[in-house]
mmCIF file of C-alpha atoms and ligand atoms in Angstrom:
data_model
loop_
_atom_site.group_PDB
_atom_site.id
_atom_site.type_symbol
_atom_site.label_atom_id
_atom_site.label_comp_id
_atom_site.label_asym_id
_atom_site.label_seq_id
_atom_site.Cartn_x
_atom_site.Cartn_y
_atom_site.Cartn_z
ATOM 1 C CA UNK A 699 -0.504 17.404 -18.733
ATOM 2 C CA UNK A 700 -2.475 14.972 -20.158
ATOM 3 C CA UNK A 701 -5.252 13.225 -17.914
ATOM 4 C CA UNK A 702 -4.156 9.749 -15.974
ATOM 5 C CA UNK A 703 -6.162 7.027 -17.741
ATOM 6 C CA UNK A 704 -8.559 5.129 -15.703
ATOM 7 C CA UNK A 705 -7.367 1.758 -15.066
ATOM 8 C CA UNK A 706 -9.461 -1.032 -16.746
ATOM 9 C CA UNK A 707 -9.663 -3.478 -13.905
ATOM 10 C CA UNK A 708 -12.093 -6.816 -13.476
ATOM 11 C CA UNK A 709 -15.566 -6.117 -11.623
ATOM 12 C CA UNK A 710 -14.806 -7.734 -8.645
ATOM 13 C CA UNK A 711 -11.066 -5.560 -8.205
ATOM 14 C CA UNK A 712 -13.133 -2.458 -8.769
ATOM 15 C CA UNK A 713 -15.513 -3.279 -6.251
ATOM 16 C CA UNK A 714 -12.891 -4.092 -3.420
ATOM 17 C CA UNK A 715 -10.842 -1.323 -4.510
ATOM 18 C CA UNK A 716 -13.629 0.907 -4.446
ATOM 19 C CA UNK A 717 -14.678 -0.369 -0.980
ATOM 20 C CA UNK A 718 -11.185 0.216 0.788
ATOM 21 C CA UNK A 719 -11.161 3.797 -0.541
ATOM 22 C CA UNK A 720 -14.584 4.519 1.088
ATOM 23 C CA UNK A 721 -14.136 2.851 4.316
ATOM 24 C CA UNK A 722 -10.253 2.648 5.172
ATOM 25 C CA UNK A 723 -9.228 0.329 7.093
ATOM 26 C CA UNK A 724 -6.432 1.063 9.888
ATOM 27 C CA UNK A 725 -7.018 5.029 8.142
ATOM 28 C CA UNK A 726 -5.660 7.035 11.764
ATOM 29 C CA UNK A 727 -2.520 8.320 13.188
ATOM 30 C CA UNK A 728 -0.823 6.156 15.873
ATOM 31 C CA UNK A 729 0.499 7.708 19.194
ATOM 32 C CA UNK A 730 4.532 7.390 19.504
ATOM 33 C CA UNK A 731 4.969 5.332 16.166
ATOM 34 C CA UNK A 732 8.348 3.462 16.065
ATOM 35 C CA UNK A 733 8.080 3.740 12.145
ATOM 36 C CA UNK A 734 7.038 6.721 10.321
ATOM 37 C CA UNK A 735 6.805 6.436 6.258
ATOM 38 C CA UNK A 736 5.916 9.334 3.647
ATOM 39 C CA UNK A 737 5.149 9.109 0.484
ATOM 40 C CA UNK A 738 4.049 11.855 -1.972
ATOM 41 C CA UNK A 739 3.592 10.905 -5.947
ATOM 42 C CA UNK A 740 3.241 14.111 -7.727
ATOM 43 C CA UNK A 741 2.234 12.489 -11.073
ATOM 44 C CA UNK A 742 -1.317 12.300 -9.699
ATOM 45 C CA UNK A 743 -1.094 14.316 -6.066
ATOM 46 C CA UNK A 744 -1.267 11.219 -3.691
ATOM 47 C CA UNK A 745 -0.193 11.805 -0.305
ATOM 48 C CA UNK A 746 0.477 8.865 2.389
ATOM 49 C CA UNK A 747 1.875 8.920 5.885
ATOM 50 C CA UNK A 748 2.630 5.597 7.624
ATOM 51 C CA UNK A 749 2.678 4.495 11.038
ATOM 52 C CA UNK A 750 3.870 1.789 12.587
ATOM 53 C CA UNK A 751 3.982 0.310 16.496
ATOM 54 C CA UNK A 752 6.401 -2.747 16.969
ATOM 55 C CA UNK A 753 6.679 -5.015 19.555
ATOM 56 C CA UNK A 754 9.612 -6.596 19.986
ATOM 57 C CA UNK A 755 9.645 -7.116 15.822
ATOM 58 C CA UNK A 756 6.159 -7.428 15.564
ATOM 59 C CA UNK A 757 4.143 -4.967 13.996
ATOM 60 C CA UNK A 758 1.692 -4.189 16.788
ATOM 61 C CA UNK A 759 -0.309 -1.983 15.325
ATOM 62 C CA UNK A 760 0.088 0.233 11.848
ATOM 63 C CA UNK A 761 -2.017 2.908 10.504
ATOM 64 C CA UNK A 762 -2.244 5.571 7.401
ATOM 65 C CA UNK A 763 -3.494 9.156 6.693
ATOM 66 C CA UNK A 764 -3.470 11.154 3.084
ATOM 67 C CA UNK A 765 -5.161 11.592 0.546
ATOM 68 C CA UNK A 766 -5.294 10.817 -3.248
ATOM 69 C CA UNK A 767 -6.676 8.830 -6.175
ATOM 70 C CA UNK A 768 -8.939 5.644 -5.187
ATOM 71 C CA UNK A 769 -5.582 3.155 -6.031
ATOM 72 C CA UNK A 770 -3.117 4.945 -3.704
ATOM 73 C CA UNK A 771 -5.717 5.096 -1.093
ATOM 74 C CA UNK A 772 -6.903 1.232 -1.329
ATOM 75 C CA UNK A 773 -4.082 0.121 -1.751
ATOM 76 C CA UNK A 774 -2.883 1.881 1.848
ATOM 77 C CA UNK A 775 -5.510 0.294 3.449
ATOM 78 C CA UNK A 776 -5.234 -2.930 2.604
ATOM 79 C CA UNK A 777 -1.470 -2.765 2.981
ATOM 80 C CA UNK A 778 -1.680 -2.032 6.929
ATOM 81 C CA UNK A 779 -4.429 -5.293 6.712
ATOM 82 C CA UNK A 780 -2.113 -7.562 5.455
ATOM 83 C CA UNK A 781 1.144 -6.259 7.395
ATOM 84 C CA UNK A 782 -0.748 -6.093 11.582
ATOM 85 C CA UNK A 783 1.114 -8.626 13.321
ATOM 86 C CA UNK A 784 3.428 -9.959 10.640
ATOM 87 C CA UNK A 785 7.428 -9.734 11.940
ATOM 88 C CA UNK A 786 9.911 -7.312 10.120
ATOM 89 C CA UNK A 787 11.455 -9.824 7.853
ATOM 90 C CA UNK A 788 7.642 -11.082 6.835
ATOM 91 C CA UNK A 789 7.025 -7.335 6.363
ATOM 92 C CA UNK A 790 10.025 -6.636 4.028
ATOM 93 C CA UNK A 791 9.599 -9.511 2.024
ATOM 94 C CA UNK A 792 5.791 -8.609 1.263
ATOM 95 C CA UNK A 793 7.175 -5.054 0.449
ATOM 96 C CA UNK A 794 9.158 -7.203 -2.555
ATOM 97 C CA UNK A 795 6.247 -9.398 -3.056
ATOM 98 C CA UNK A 796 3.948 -6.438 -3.385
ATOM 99 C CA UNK A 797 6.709 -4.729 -5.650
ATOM 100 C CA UNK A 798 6.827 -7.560 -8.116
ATOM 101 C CA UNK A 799 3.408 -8.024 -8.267
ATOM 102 C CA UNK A 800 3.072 -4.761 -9.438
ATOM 103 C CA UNK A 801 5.859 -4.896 -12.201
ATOM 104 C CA UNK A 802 5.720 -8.523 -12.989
ATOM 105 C CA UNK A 803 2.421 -9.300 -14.702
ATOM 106 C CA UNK A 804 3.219 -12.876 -14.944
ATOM 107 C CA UNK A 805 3.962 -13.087 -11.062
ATOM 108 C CA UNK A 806 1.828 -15.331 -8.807
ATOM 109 C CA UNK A 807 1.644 -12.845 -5.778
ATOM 110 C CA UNK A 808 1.825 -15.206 -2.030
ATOM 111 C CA UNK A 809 -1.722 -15.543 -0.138
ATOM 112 C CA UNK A 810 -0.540 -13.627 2.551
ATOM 113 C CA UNK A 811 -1.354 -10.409 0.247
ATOM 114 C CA UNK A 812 -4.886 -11.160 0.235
ATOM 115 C CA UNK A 813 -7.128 -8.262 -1.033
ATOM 116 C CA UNK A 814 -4.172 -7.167 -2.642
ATOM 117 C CA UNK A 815 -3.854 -9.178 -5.623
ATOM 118 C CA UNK A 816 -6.820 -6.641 -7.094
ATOM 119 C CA UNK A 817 -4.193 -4.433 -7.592
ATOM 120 C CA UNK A 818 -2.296 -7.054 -10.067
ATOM 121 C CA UNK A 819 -4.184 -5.255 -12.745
ATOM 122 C CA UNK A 820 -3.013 -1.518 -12.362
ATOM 123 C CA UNK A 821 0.384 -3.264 -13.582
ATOM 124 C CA UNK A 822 -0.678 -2.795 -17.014
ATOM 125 C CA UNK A 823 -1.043 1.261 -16.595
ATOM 126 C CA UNK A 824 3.067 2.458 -15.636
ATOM 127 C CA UNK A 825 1.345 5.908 -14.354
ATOM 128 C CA UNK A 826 -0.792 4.132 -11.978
ATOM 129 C CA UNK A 827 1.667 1.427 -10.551
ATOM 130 C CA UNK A 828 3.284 4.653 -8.413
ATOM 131 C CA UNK A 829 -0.018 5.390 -6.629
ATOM 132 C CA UNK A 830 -0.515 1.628 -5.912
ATOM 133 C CA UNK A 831 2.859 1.443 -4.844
ATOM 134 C CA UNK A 832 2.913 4.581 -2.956
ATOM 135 C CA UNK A 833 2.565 3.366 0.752
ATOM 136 C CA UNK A 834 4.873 0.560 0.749
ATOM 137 C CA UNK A 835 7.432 2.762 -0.496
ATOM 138 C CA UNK A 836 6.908 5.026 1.874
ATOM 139 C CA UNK A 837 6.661 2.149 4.379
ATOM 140 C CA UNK A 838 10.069 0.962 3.068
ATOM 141 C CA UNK A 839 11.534 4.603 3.627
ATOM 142 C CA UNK A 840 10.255 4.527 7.078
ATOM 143 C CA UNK A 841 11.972 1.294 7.653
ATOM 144 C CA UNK A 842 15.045 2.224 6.662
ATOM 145 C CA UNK A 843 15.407 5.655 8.410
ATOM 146 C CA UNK A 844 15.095 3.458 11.187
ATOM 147 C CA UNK A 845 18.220 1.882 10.367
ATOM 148 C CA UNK A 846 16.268 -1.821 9.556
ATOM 149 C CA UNK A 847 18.182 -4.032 7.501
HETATM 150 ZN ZN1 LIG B 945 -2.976 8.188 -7.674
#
């Protein structure tokens, strides 16, 4: 199999990218999650678990564990940033936001993605768009085994 190329990306992405790989935010297990995601991209061995603490439909509390490539990692961690304390509806529409962004390079992603618009430029590499997409899909999958609409 032929390596994964290295993303290109802008200084400044690098940098944050690089700095939410080595100190993950939100990176634990939660006691008694309501929502439990997992994701596994074999193309480049990323592995993501998600968990997630509502109350009422409030995310409460939401946390990750794996292990992988720098993108799938970052992009975990600043995923449970943005998401703590948003409702379920503000959650599933960032999972589309965060979706497009990543498949729409002409897409102006909404604020409330912060740090995440550094991944906007991993859209240009297709084999790299599933690690930066990994935990929201897994996210999503967690969602709807719990029967969210
Ligand atoms: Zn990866």
């Amino acid at each position: 199999m032929p390596p994964i190329p290295e993303p290109q990306l802008d200084d400044l992405y690098r940098e944050l990218i690089l700095d939410h790989y080595r100190s993950p935010r939100n990176r634990r297990a939660l006691d008694d999650p309501k929502v439990v995601g997992e994701g596994y991209n074999p193309l480049c061995g990323d592995e993501i678990e998600v968990h997630v603490r509502l109350e009422g439909d409030v995310v409460s509390d939401i946390g990750f564990t794996g292990r992988g490539c720098s993108i799938s990692q970052a992009s975990g961690s600043m995923m449970t940033e943005a998401l703590k304390g948003k409702s379920l509806d503000d959650v599933r529409s960032l999972i589309a936001a965060f979706t497009r962004m990543m498949t729409d390079p002409g897409y102006t992603p909404p604020a409330e993605l912060g740090d995440l618009e550094a991944l906007q430029g991993v859209a240009k590499y297709p084999v790299r768009v599933k690690c930066a997409t990994l935990a929201w899909h897994a996210l999503e999958e967690g969602l709807n085994q719990r029967g969210d609409k």
